[in-house]
Structures are given as C-alpha cells and as structure tokens.
PDB file of C-alpha atoms in Angstrom:
ATOM      1  CA  MET A  30     141.402 127.595 -18.005  1.00 48.00           C
ATOM      2  CA  SER A  31     138.663 124.502 -18.378  1.00 48.00           C
ATOM      3  CA  GLY A  32     141.389 122.501 -17.545  1.00 50.00           C
ATOM      4  CA  TYR A  33     142.357 124.317 -14.470  1.00 48.00           C
ATOM      5  CA  ALA A  34     138.460 124.608 -13.468  1.00 47.00           C
ATOM      6  CA  HIS A  35     138.212 120.547 -13.894  1.00 49.00           C
ATOM      7  CA  GLN A  36     140.987 120.092 -11.557  1.00 52.00           C
ATOM      8  CA  ALA A  37     139.368 122.662  -9.264  1.00 48.00           C
ATOM      9  CA  GLU A  38     136.429 120.485  -8.795  1.00 50.00           C
ATOM     10  CA  ARG A  39     137.920 117.336  -8.674  1.00 50.00           C
ATOM     11  CA  GLU A  40     139.705 118.434  -5.452  1.00 51.00           C
ATOM     12  CA  HIS A  41     136.205 120.452  -4.001  1.00 50.00           C
ATOM     13  CA  SER A  42     134.814 116.589  -4.578  1.00 50.00           C
ATOM     14  CA  ASN A  43     137.666 115.111  -2.972  1.00 51.00           C
ATOM     15  CA  GLN A  44     137.658 117.587   0.150  1.00 50.00           C
ATOM     16  CA  SER A  45     133.582 116.799   0.299  1.00 49.00           C
ATOM     17  CA  LEU A  46     134.055 113.266   0.324  1.00 43.00           C
ATOM     18  CA  SER A  47     136.513 113.760   2.990  1.00 49.00           C
ATOM     19  CA  SER A  48     134.502 115.699   5.158  1.00 48.00           C
ATOM     20  CA  GLY A  49     131.905 113.163   4.370  1.00 47.00           C
ATOM     21  CA  ARG A  50     133.642 110.319   5.944  1.00 48.00           C
ATOM     22  CA  GLY A  51     134.995 112.769   8.501  1.00 46.00           C
ATOM     23  CA  SER A  52     131.595 113.488   9.582  1.00 46.00           C
ATOM     24  CA  GLY A  53     130.256 109.441   8.863  1.00 46.00           C
ATOM     25  CA  MET A  54     133.087 108.618  11.232  1.00 44.00           C
ATOM     26  CA  GLU A  55     132.106 111.330  14.250  1.00 45.00           C
ATOM     27  CA  SER A  56     128.662 110.383  13.844  1.00 44.00           C
ATOM     28  CA  ARG A  57     129.661 106.500  14.202  1.00 45.00           C
ATOM     29  CA  ASP A  58     132.106 107.157  17.366  1.00 46.00           C
ATOM     30  CA  VAL A  59     129.266 109.716  19.064  1.00 44.00           C
ATOM     31  CA  MET A  60     127.013 106.779  18.829  1.00 45.00           C
ATOM     32  CA  GLU A  61     129.916 103.910  20.249  1.00 49.00           C
ATOM     33  CA  THR A  62     130.374 106.306  23.017  1.00 49.00           C
ATOM     34  CA  GLY A  63     126.648 106.501  24.041  1.00 51.00           C
ATOM     35  CA  PHE A  64     124.340 104.354  26.338  1.00 55.00           C
ATOM     36  CA  TYR A  65     121.381 101.869  24.732  1.00 61.00           C
ATOM     37  CA  MET A  66     118.904  99.724  26.791  1.00 63.00           C
ATOM     38  CA  THR A  67     116.109  97.746  25.542  1.00 78.00           C
ATOM     39  CA  PRO A  68     112.379  98.639  27.551  1.00 76.00           C
ATOM     40  CA  PHE A  69     113.218  95.312  29.313  1.00 73.00           C
ATOM     41  CA  ALA A  70     116.253  95.933  30.976  1.00 71.00           C
ATOM     42  CA  ALA A  71     115.041  99.388  32.024  1.00 71.00           C
ATOM     43  CA  ILE A  72     112.344  97.729  33.716  1.00 80.00           C
ATOM     44  CA  ILE A  73     114.292  94.944  35.157  1.00 80.00           C
ATOM     45  CA  PHE A  74     116.769  98.158  35.999  1.00 71.00           C
ATOM     46  CA  ILE A  75     113.843 100.441  37.419  1.00 81.00           C
ATOM     47  CA  ALA A  76     112.430  96.909  39.669  1.00 76.00           C
ATOM     48  CA  ALA A  77     115.349  96.451  41.102  1.00 77.00           C
ATOM     49  CA  LEU A  78     116.016 100.374  42.051  1.00 78.00           C
ATOM     50  CA  ALA A  79     112.635  99.953  44.414  1.00 77.00           C
ATOM     51  CA  THR A  80     113.625  97.061  45.460  1.00 82.00           C
ATOM     52  CA  VAL A  81     116.612  98.232  47.373  1.00 78.00           C
ATOM     53  CA  GLY A  82     114.477 100.992  48.385  1.00 76.00           C
ATOM     54  CA  VAL A  83     111.971  98.846  49.920  1.00 75.00           C
ATOM     55  CA  LEU A  84     114.633  96.776  52.152  1.00 80.00           C
ATOM     56  CA  LEU A  85     116.562 100.004  53.055  1.00 81.00           C
ATOM     57  CA  ILE A  86     113.228 101.399  54.437  1.00 85.00           C
ATOM     58  CA  THR A  87     112.668  98.076  56.101  1.00 79.00           C
ATOM     59  CA  LEU A  88     116.208  98.422  57.563  1.00 76.00           C
ATOM     60  CA  LEU A  89     115.326 101.850  58.662  1.00 81.00           C
ATOM     61  CA  VAL A  90     112.504 100.697  59.870  1.00 78.00           C
ATOM     62  CA  ALA A  91     114.002  97.588  62.173  1.00 71.00           C
ATOM     63  CA  LEU A  92     116.509  99.846  63.662  1.00 70.00           C
ATOM     64  CA  ALA A  93     113.607 102.600  64.863  1.00 71.00           C
ATOM     65  CA  VAL A  94     111.969  99.356  66.818  1.00 69.00           C
ATOM     66  CA  MET A  95     115.097  97.753  67.717  1.00 64.00           C
ATOM     67  CA  LEU A  96     116.663 101.354  69.327  1.00 62.00           C
ATOM     68  CA  HIS A  97     112.743 101.864  71.121  1.00 63.00           C
ATOM     69  CA  SER A  98     113.051  98.164  72.326  1.00 57.00           C
ATOM     70  CA  CYS A  99     116.528  98.666  73.709  1.00 49.00           C
ATOM     71  CA  GLU A 100     115.263 102.265  75.476  1.00 49.00           C
ATOM     72  CA  ASN A 101     112.343 100.193  76.802  1.00 50.00           C
ATOM     73  CA  ARG A 102     114.766  97.435  78.230  1.00 46.00           C
ATOM     74  CA  CYS A 103     117.027 100.028  79.370  1.00 38.00           C
ATOM     75  CA  ALA A 104     114.357 101.822  81.635  1.00 40.00           C
ATOM     76  CA  GLY A 105     113.228  98.306  83.004  1.00 40.00           C
ATOM     77  CA  VAL A 106     116.467  97.617  84.500  1.00 35.00           C
ATOM     78  CA  VAL A 107     116.509 101.358  85.422  1.00 36.00           C
ATOM     79  CA  ASP A 108     112.928 100.884  86.911  1.00 49.00           C
ATOM     80  CA  THR A 109     114.352  97.507  88.982  1.00 46.00           C
ATOM     81  CA  SER A 110     117.401  98.832  90.126  1.00 53.00           C
ATOM     82  CA  LYS A 111     115.272 101.705  91.997  1.00 58.00           C
ATOM     83  CA  SER A 112     112.884  99.352  92.988  1.00 60.00           C
ATOM     84  CA  TYR A 113     115.679  97.042  94.423  1.00 61.00           C
ATOM     85  CA  GLU A 114     117.033 100.277  96.192  1.00 71.00           C
ATOM     86  CA  ASN A 115     113.996 101.404  97.693  1.00 71.00           C
ATOM     87  CA  TYR A 116     113.644  98.187  98.863  1.00 71.00           C
ATOM     88  CA  SER A 117     116.309  97.805 101.051  1.00 75.00           C
ATOM     89  CA  TYR A 118     116.365 101.276 102.014  1.00 79.00           C
ATOM     90  CA  CYS A 119     113.013 100.179 103.388  1.00 76.00           C
ATOM     91  CA  LYS A 120     113.502  96.678 104.650  1.00 74.00           C
ATOM     92  CA  ILE A 121     116.645  97.765 106.534  1.00 78.00           C
ATOM     93  CA  PHE A 122     114.507 100.777 107.982  1.00 77.00           C
ATOM     94  CA  THR A 123     111.417  98.541 109.187  1.00 72.00           C
ATOM     95  CA  LEU A 124     114.433  96.279 111.209  1.00 73.00           C
ATOM     96  CA  HIS A 125     114.926  99.241 113.318  1.00 75.00           C
ATOM     97  CA  THR A 126     111.679 100.383 113.202  1.00 74.00           C
ATOM     98  CA  GLU A 127     110.781  97.558 115.123  1.00 72.00           C
ATOM     99  CA  LEU A 128     113.909  97.061 117.067  1.00 73.00           C
ATOM    100  CA  ASN A 129     113.149 100.653 118.464  1.00 74.00           C
ATOM    101  CA  LYS A 130     109.602 100.887 118.219  1.00 70.00           C
ATOM    102  CA  VAL A 131     109.854 104.033 115.621  1.00 68.00           C
ATOM    103  CA  ASP A 132     105.933 105.467 115.392  1.00 65.00           C
ATOM    104  CA  VAL A 133     104.683 104.766 111.812  1.00 59.00           C
ATOM    105  CA  SER A 134     104.527 108.393 111.251  1.00 63.00           C
ATOM    106  CA  ASP A 135     107.943 109.078 111.198  1.00 68.00           C
ATOM    107  CA  PHE A 136     108.387 106.680 108.293  1.00 69.00           C
ATOM    108  CA  PRO A 137     109.267 107.238 105.253  1.00 74.00           C
ATOM    109  CA  GLU A 138     106.314 108.677 102.896  1.00 71.00           C
ATOM    110  CA  ILE A 139     108.183 105.565  99.730  1.00 73.00           C
ATOM    111  CA  CYS A 140     108.132 103.081 102.325  1.00 72.00           C
ATOM    112  CA  LYS A 141     104.698 104.023 103.847  1.00 64.00           C
ATOM    113  CA  ILE A 142     102.617 103.991 100.168  1.00 64.00           C
ATOM    114  CA  THR A 143     104.082 101.162  98.253  1.00 65.00           C
ATOM    115  CA  VAL A 144     102.873  97.799 100.529  1.00 70.00           C
ATOM    116  CA  VAL A 145     100.628  96.826  97.325  1.00 72.00           C
ATOM    117  CA  CYS A 146     103.585  96.216  95.233  1.00 74.00           C
ATOM    118  CA  TYR A 147     105.337  94.300  98.130  1.00 78.00           C
ATOM    119  CA  VAL A 148     102.177  92.097  97.912  1.00 81.00           C
ATOM    120  CA  LYS A 149     101.612  92.638  94.014  1.00 80.00           C
ATOM    121  CA  GLU A 150     104.892  91.950  92.729  1.00 80.00           C
ATOM    122  CA  GLY A 151     105.285  88.772  94.934  1.00 86.00           C
ATOM    123  CA  GLN A 152     108.068  89.711  96.948  1.00 85.00           C
ATOM    124  CA  TYR A 153     105.964  88.871 100.256  1.00 87.00           C
ATOM    125  CA  SER A 154     105.053  85.311  99.088  1.00 91.00           C
ATOM    126  CA  ARG A 155     109.038  84.427  98.178  1.00 92.00           C
ATOM    127  CA  ASP A 156     109.999  86.257 101.838  1.00 91.00           C
ATOM    128  CA  LEU A 157     107.168  84.018 103.286  1.00 93.00           C
ATOM    129  CA  ASN A 158     108.469  80.778 101.193  1.00 94.00           C
ATOM    130  CA  LEU A 159     111.833  81.514 101.923  1.00 95.00           C
ATOM    131  CA  THR A 160     111.937  82.065 105.581  1.00 95.00           C
ATOM    132  CA  ILE A 161     109.042  79.024 106.183  1.00 96.00           C
ATOM    133  CA  GLY A 162     111.803  77.026 104.028  1.00 95.00           C
ATOM    134  CA  MET A 163     114.415  77.567 106.603  1.00 96.00           C
ATOM    135  CA  ALA A 164     112.268  76.587 109.221  1.00 96.00           C
ATOM    136  CA  GLU A 165     111.254  73.164 107.390  1.00 96.00           C
ATOM    137  CA  ASP A 166     115.054  72.595 107.097  1.00 96.00           C
ATOM    138  CA  TYR A 167     116.037  73.276 110.648  1.00 96.00           C
ATOM    139  CA  PHE A 168     112.910  70.651 112.046  1.00 96.00           C
ATOM    140  CA  SER A 169     113.912  68.243 108.768  1.00 94.00           C
ATOM    141  CA  SER A 170     117.673  67.945 110.574  1.00 94.00           C
ATOM    142  CA  VAL A 171     115.768  67.887 114.498  1.00 93.00           C
ATOM    143  CA  LYS A 172     113.863  65.639 116.576  1.00 94.00           C
ATOM    144  CA  PRO A 173     112.383  66.261 120.221  1.00 94.00           C
ATOM    145  CA  LEU A 174     113.169  64.617 122.810  1.00 91.00           C
ATOM    146  CA  GLU A 175     111.264  61.480 124.276  1.00 89.00           C
ATOM    147  CA  ASP A 176     110.595  63.165 127.487  1.00 91.00           C
ATOM    148  CA  GLY A 177     108.444  65.188 126.196  1.00 89.00           C
ATOM    149  CA  LEU A 178     109.988  68.971 127.023  1.00 94.00           C
ATOM    150  CA  ASP A 179     110.962  69.578 123.899  1.00 94.00           C
ATOM    151  CA  LEU A 180     108.354  72.553 122.403  1.00 95.00           C
ATOM    152  CA  VAL A 181     107.619  75.474 119.589  1.00 96.00           C
ATOM    153  CA  LEU A 182     106.537  78.568 120.567  1.00 96.00           C
ATOM    154  CA  MET A 183     104.311  80.121 118.184  1.00 96.00           C
ATOM    155  CA  ASN A 184     102.988  83.648 117.556  1.00 94.00           C
ATOM    156  CA  ILE A 185      98.970  82.984 116.279  1.00 92.00           C
ATOM    157  CA  ASP A 186      98.330  86.538 115.834  1.00 87.00           C
ATOM    158  CA  ASP A 187      99.960  85.422 112.395  1.00 86.00           C
ATOM    159  CA  PHE A 188      97.089  83.347 111.663  1.00 84.00           C
ATOM    160  CA  PHE A 189      94.255  85.596 111.868  1.00 75.00           C
ATOM    161  CA  PRO A 190      92.622  87.792 108.466  1.00 61.00           C
ATOM    162  CA  SER A 191      93.194  91.169 108.316  1.00 49.00           C
ATOM    163  CA  SER A 192      89.792  92.195 110.105  1.00 44.00           C
ATOM    164  CA  ALA A 193      90.833  89.931 113.268  1.00 44.00           C
ATOM    165  CA  HIS A 194      93.723  92.769 113.855  1.00 43.00           C
ATOM    166  CA  TYR A 195      94.550  94.948 111.544  1.00 42.00           C
ATOM    167  CA  ASP A 196      93.820  98.235 112.465  1.00 46.00           C
ATOM    168  CA  ASP A 197      92.060 101.187 110.423  1.00 49.00           C
ATOM    169  CA  PRO A 198      95.226 102.828 108.723  1.00 53.00           C
ATOM    170  CA  LEU A 199      96.838  99.397 107.003  1.00 58.00           C
ATOM    171  CA  GLN A 200      93.309  98.794 105.191  1.00 63.00           C
ATOM    172  CA  SER A 201      93.022 102.205 104.727  1.00 60.00           C
ATOM    173  CA  ARG A 202      96.290 102.028 102.444  1.00 59.00           C
ATOM    174  CA  PHE A 203      95.222  99.396 100.605  1.00 64.00           C
ATOM    175  CA  SER A 204      92.325 101.087  99.507  1.00 64.00           C
ATOM    176  CA  LEU A 205      93.841 104.271  98.695  1.00 56.00           C
ATOM    177  CA  LEU A 206      96.000 102.794  96.714  1.00 59.00           C
ATOM    178  CA  GLY A 207      93.060 101.194  94.659  1.00 62.00           C
ATOM    179  CA  CYS A 208      94.066  97.424  95.458  1.00 69.00           C
ATOM    180  CA  GLU A 209      90.994  96.535  97.912  1.00 67.00           C
ATOM    181  CA  ASP A 210      91.873  92.638  97.528  1.00 76.00           C
ATOM    182  CA  CYS A 211      95.897  92.785  97.856  1.00 77.00           C
ATOM    183  CA  LEU A 212      95.305  92.468 101.657  1.00 77.00           C
ATOM    184  CA  ARG A 213      93.342  89.294 101.412  1.00 80.00           C
ATOM    185  CA  GLU A 214      95.928  88.247  98.511  1.00 84.00           C
ATOM    186  CA  ALA A 215      98.722  88.444 101.200  1.00 84.00           C
ATOM    187  CA  GLU A 216      96.447  86.739 104.107  1.00 83.00           C
ATOM    188  CA  ASN A 217      95.665  83.864 102.270  1.00 87.00           C
ATOM    189  CA  LEU A 218      99.512  83.603 100.881  1.00 89.00           C
ATOM    190  CA  LYS A 219     100.399  83.972 104.943  1.00 89.00           C
ATOM    191  CA  HIS A 220      97.505  81.084 105.987  1.00 90.00           C
ATOM    192  CA  LYS A 221      98.878  78.914 103.347  1.00 91.00           C
ATOM    193  CA  PHE A 222     102.261  78.911 104.350  1.00 93.00           C
ATOM    194  CA  ILE A 223     102.107  79.026 107.736  1.00 94.00           C
ATOM    195  CA  ARG A 224      99.643  75.821 107.835  1.00 93.00           C
ATOM    196  CA  LYS A 225     102.127  73.939 105.830  1.00 93.00           C
ATOM    197  CA  LEU A 226     104.988  74.014 108.262  1.00 95.00           C
ATOM    198  CA  TYR A 227     102.452  73.834 111.252  1.00 96.00           C
ATOM    199  CA  MET A 228     100.770  70.343 109.972  1.00 95.00           C
ATOM    200  CA  LYS A 229     104.769  69.611 109.741  1.00 95.00           C
ATOM    201  CA  LEU A 230     105.515  70.412 113.103  1.00 96.00           C
ATOM    202  CA  GLN A 231     102.495  68.220 114.278  1.00 94.00           C
ATOM    203  CA  GLU A 232     103.262  65.041 112.109  1.00 93.00           C
ATOM    204  CA  GLY A 233     106.919  65.925 113.915  1.00 94.00           C
ATOM    205  CA  GLY A 234     105.400  65.327 117.530  1.00 93.00           C
ATOM    206  CA  TRP A 235     106.716  68.541 118.476  1.00 95.00           C
ATOM    207  CA  LEU A 236     104.729  70.311 121.423  1.00 95.00           C
ATOM    208  CA  LEU A 237     102.830  73.533 120.345  1.00 96.00           C
ATOM    209  CA  VAL A 238     102.537  76.232 122.463  1.00 96.00           C
ATOM    210  CA  LEU A 239     100.808  79.354 120.884  1.00 96.00           C
ATOM    211  CA  PHE A 240     100.681  82.791 122.116  1.00 94.00           C
ATOM    212  CA  SER A 241      98.627  85.875 121.260  1.00 91.00           C
ATOM    213  CA  ARG A 242      98.658  89.564 122.871  1.00 88.00           C
ATOM    214  CA  LYS A 243      94.846  89.404 123.253  1.00 89.00           C
ATOM    215  CA  PRO A 244      93.059  89.718 126.153  1.00 91.00           C
ATOM    216  CA  GLU A 245      91.947  86.344 127.979  1.00 92.00           C
ATOM    217  CA  ASN A 246      88.433  87.546 127.682  1.00 92.00           C
ATOM    218  CA  GLN A 247      88.962  86.125 123.445  1.00 91.00           C
ATOM    219  CA  ARG A 248      89.859  83.107 124.257  1.00 92.00           C
ATOM    220  CA  ASN A 249      86.806  81.489 122.761  1.00 93.00           C
ATOM    221  CA  ALA A 250      86.788  83.309 119.448  1.00 91.00           C
ATOM    222  CA  ILE A 251      90.318  82.910 119.143  1.00 91.00           C
ATOM    223  CA  ILE A 252      90.250  78.680 119.813  1.00 93.00           C
ATOM    224  CA  GLU A 253      87.044  78.905 117.589  1.00 91.00           C
ATOM    225  CA  HIS A 254      89.016  80.774 114.767  1.00 89.00           C
ATOM    226  CA  LEU A 255      91.897  78.306 115.376  1.00 92.00           C
ATOM    227  CA  ILE A 256      90.083  75.241 114.836  1.00 91.00           C
ATOM    228  CA  SER A 257      87.704  76.299 111.582  1.00 90.00           C
ATOM    229  CA  ALA A 258      91.070  77.841 110.390  1.00 88.00           C
ATOM    230  CA  GLY A 259      92.431  74.058 110.486  1.00 88.00           C
ATOM    231  CA  TYR A 260      95.090  74.435 113.007  1.00 91.00           C
ATOM    232  CA  GLY A 261      93.983  72.045 116.277  1.00 89.00           C
ATOM    233  CA  ALA A 262      96.243  69.716 118.780  1.00 89.00           C
ATOM    234  CA  TRP A 263      97.837  72.518 120.045  1.00 93.00           C
ATOM    235  CA  SER A 264      99.801  71.660 123.830  1.00 93.00           C
ATOM    236  CA  SER A 265      99.198  75.351 125.347  1.00 94.00           C
ATOM    237  CA  LEU A 266      97.203  78.369 124.420  1.00 95.00           C
ATOM    238  CA  VAL A 267      99.184  81.623 126.067  1.00 94.00           C
ATOM    239  CA  MET A 268      96.869  85.205 125.765  1.00 93.00           C
ATOM    240  CA  ARG A 269      97.601  88.033 128.089  1.00 91.00           C
ATOM    241  CA  LEU A 270      95.598  88.476 131.636  1.00 89.00           C
ATOM    242  CA  GLY A 271      94.266  91.501 133.724  1.00 82.00           C
ATOM    243  CA  GLU A 272      97.895  93.388 134.507  1.00 80.00           C
ATOM    244  CA  GLU A 273      99.707  91.645 131.635  1.00 82.00           C
ATOM    245  CA  LEU A 274      97.557  94.061 129.382  1.00 84.00           C
ATOM    246  CA  GLN A 275      99.411  97.353 130.744  1.00 83.00           C
ATOM    247  CA  MET A 276     102.509  95.422 130.109  1.00 86.00           C
ATOM    248  CA  ASP A 277     104.896  95.980 127.034  1.00 84.00           C
ATOM    249  CA  SER A 278     104.930  93.166 124.716  1.00 84.00           C
ATOM    250  CA  SER A 279     108.440  92.559 124.610  1.00 86.00           C
ATOM    251  CA  GLU A 280     108.379  92.430 128.593  1.00 88.00           C
ATOM    252  CA  HIS A 281     104.921  89.841 128.518  1.00 89.00           C
ATOM    253  CA  LEU A 282     106.626  87.202 125.884  1.00 91.00           C
ATOM    254  CA  SER A 283     110.044  87.494 127.739  1.00 91.00           C
ATOM    255  CA  ARG A 284     108.316  86.601 130.947  1.00 90.00           C
ATOM    256  CA  LEU A 285     106.742  83.730 128.862  1.00 92.00           C
ATOM    257  CA  ARG A 286     109.818  82.132 127.434  1.00 93.00           C
ATOM    258  CA  ASN A 287     111.428  82.499 131.236  1.00 92.00           C
ATOM    259  CA  THR A 288     107.723  80.729 133.089  1.00 92.00           C
ATOM    260  CA  LEU A 289     108.137  78.274 130.468  1.00 93.00           C
ATOM    261  CA  GLN A 290     112.311  77.659 130.954  1.00 92.00           C
ATOM    262  CA  LYS A 291     111.806  77.446 134.615  1.00 92.00           C
ATOM    263  CA  GLN A 292     108.973  74.718 134.216  1.00 93.00           C
ATOM    264  CA  GLY A 293     111.915  72.622 132.357  1.00 93.00           C
ATOM    265  CA  PHE A 294     110.567  73.139 128.591  1.00 94.00           C
ATOM    266  CA  HIS A 295     113.085  73.494 126.498  1.00 94.00           C
ATOM    267  CA  ILE A 296     112.093  76.272 123.991  1.00 95.00           C
ATOM    268  CA  LYS A 297     113.889  74.682 120.412  1.00 95.00           C
ATOM    269  CA  ALA A 298     112.289  77.470 118.516  1.00 95.00           C
ATOM    270  CA  VAL A 299     110.468  80.910 117.916  1.00 96.00           C
ATOM    271  CA  ILE A 300     108.507  81.651 115.140  1.00 96.00           C
ATOM    272  CA  SER A 301     106.616  84.946 114.507  1.00 93.00           C
ATOM    273  CA  SER A 302     106.023  87.820 112.495  1.00 89.00           C
ATOM    274  CA  GLN A 303     106.959  90.678 115.145  1.00 86.00           C
ATOM    275  CA  MET A 304     110.031  91.269 116.296  1.00 84.00           C
ATOM    276  CA  ASP A 305     108.918  91.507 120.448  1.00 85.00           C
ATOM    277  CA  ALA A 306     108.559  87.886 120.105  1.00 89.00           C
ATOM    278  CA  PHE A 307     112.761  87.868 120.168  1.00 89.00           C
ATOM    279  CA  THR A 308     113.635  90.447 122.179  1.00 83.00           C
ATOM    280  CA  GLY A 309     114.844  90.187 125.686  1.00 79.00           C
ATOM    281  CA  PRO A 310     116.953  87.415 127.293  1.00 77.00           C
ATOM    282  CA  HIS A 311     116.281  83.898 126.245  1.00 75.00           C
ATOM    283  CA  SER A 312     118.597  80.821 125.296  1.00 81.00           C
ATOM    284  CA  VAL A 313     115.769  79.496 122.348  1.00 88.00           C
ATOM    285  CA  LYS A 314     117.634  77.378 119.813  1.00 89.00           C
ATOM    286  CA  ARG A 315     115.928  79.384 116.626  1.00 93.00           C
ATOM    287  CA  MET A 316     114.303  82.200 115.699  1.00 94.00           C
ATOM    288  CA  PHE A 317     112.314  82.734 112.782  1.00 95.00           C
ATOM    289  CA  LYS A 318     110.949  86.184 111.561  1.00 92.00           C
ATOM    290  CA  LEU A 319     108.295  85.331 109.268  1.00 92.00           C
ATOM    291  CA  PRO A 320     108.094  88.812 106.303  1.00 87.00           C
ATOM    292  CA  SER A 321     104.774  90.807 108.095  1.00 77.00           C
ATOM    293  CA  LEU A 322     103.059  93.872 106.556  1.00 74.00           C
ATOM    294  CA  ILE A 323     102.782  95.216 110.153  1.00 55.00           C
ATOM    295  CA  TYR A 324     104.693  95.586 112.899  1.00 42.00           C
ATOM    296  CA  HIS A 325     103.258  95.630 116.758  1.00 32.00           C
ATOM    297  CA  ASN A 326     103.812  99.004 119.036  1.00 31.00           C
ATOM    298  CA  THR A 327     102.395  98.324 122.018  1.00 29.00           C
ATOM    299  CA  ASP A 328      98.637  97.670 121.555  1.00 34.00           C
ATOM    300  CA  ASN A 329      98.389  98.813 118.167  1.00 35.00           C
ATOM    301  CA  TYR A 330      99.305  97.442 114.749  1.00 33.00           C
ATOM    302  CA  ASN A 331     100.581  99.868 112.226  1.00 35.00           C
ATOM    303  CA  LEU A 332     101.875  99.710 108.683  1.00 34.00           C
ATOM    304  CA  VAL A 333     105.714  98.506 108.335  1.00 35.00           C
ATOM    305  CA  SER A 334     107.990  99.774 105.450  1.00 31.00           C
ATOM    306  CA  GLN A 335     109.061  96.460 104.601  1.00 34.00           C
ATOM    307  CA  ASN A 336     107.582  97.175 100.804  1.00 34.00           C
ATOM    308  CA  LEU A 337     108.742  96.333  96.946  1.00 29.00           C
ATOM    309  CA  PRO A 338     108.133  99.739  95.800  1.00 31.00           C
ATOM    310  CA  GLN A 339     106.980 100.397  92.438  1.00 31.00           C
TER     311      GLN A 339
END
C-alpha cells in the first residue's frame, strides 16, 4: 500500500507540474497577444489624433467659406446678367420712345426708377466716352474745305447744367432715390466730354453752328453761360423765334438744316443727345447721338429709360 501510495503521489506531482507549466505558457501567451504602450508613445498618439481633428475642422471651415464665396459670385453673375438685360430692354424702349415721342408716364417702372444706377455704375460715362471717341476718330480723318462752307451743328442744350433746362420731375427722381449729387455728377461728365470734342473741332478749323430749342429772348443769358463754361469762337447761334416756339422741335431743326444747305453750307455732322435733331430729310454726313438722361418732347424735357438697373 505504501508503494502504491508513493506512486500515486508522484503522478499527482507530475500532473501538478504539467498543469503549472501549462498555466504559465497560457499566461505568457495572453501577455504576448496584448497591446503595450509607453506613456511617451501614448502622448504622441493623442497629439496626433488632436492634430488630425484640427486639420479636419479647418478643412470643413475652408470648404464652407469657399462654398459661400461661390454662392456670392454666382449671385453676382445673376445680378449682373439681370442688370444687363434690363439695361438693354430700357435702352431699346428709350430709342422707340424718342422716335415716337411717347410720354414719360408710359415708361415701364423699372426704366423710370433706375437712372441713378446708370450714372453711379459708370455706364453713362462709358457711353459718353464711346460716342465722343467715335466723333473724334471721324474728324481726325476729314478736314474742312478751304471754301469755309463745311460746318458742324451742335446742340448747346447739352452744354447746360440741370438747373438750366431740366424739369422738376427729373431732379425729384434723383432726390427720391437718395442721390441728389448724381445729376450734378452726370452734368460734370457730360461737360467734360463735350468740351473736349468742342475744343478739337475748333482746333481743326471747323465752322461751329450752335442751336438751341430755347426762345430768342434768352440769347444773352445763353451766350453768357457759354462763355463762362469755356465755349467760344462759334460761327453762329440759332435760337427759336416767335412762331417757331409753337412748332414741333423736329420740324424746327429740319428747317434749320435745310436753310443752311440752301445757303451753300455743307453739314458734315450733327451732334446732339436728342433724337429730334436727326429726324426729317437731310444730307448730313455723320450724326453723333450723345447718351442722355432726358429726351425732348415738344417743349418739355422728361426722364428717359436709358438707364442701367440695379
């Protein structure tokens, strides 16, 4: 019995050792399959994650800003396109309004309320510059004949400030739109460009015949204004006499052209912002229509629709 017991004890000890070795190996296997990180590495890892997070947030903000900017640009393109469409519409409407002498009350509202934008956005200045440039190019290519009969007809109503010939509705329109200085700005631009052309015509030796729709009894005031504004050395100044005041302006100016031509003069060009200066039979070589904020209707000056809308 004691021998058997001794053998059993030995077997039990062997099993215990085997079990202990197995547990140790299993424990070692568990430790080998785990994740170990030093405190320094952990700090670096966390910092890297934070950096990536900041970069992602920055990227999202940048994308949002770019999207907003793109939307604004697209809106600007749409607004510009709409403004151009309205400007083109009003410009064509004005042309036919002047040709047919349609009353200002019949203008589309969008064309009546945007005169300020036409001046402030620079379109009026660009139109003036283009028209004056075309006239200068033409007169640079031709010279008056030595017989002294070549002349240029100029509308001096275009030379005057608003207080001289604009009616209250036009000035009121600027005031209502919050731009009382816009009308003066337009006048200064017009004076600058027209005077530049006037001086070049003088230097070129052209006879300058000035005409106005105003009555003859205002001649002295007109001459005083012309001289003070820097216009001088014209050949003649034609104004309306008695019965001509009741005459349609187109007919009056048509008679003026015919009279000059019957006297042997050659009208090389007519320069005016008003359509009535160009209508009727004539043999004028060139006609230069200046852009205008007004058009002439019988004896009244009215707001026109040739304006760039907002």
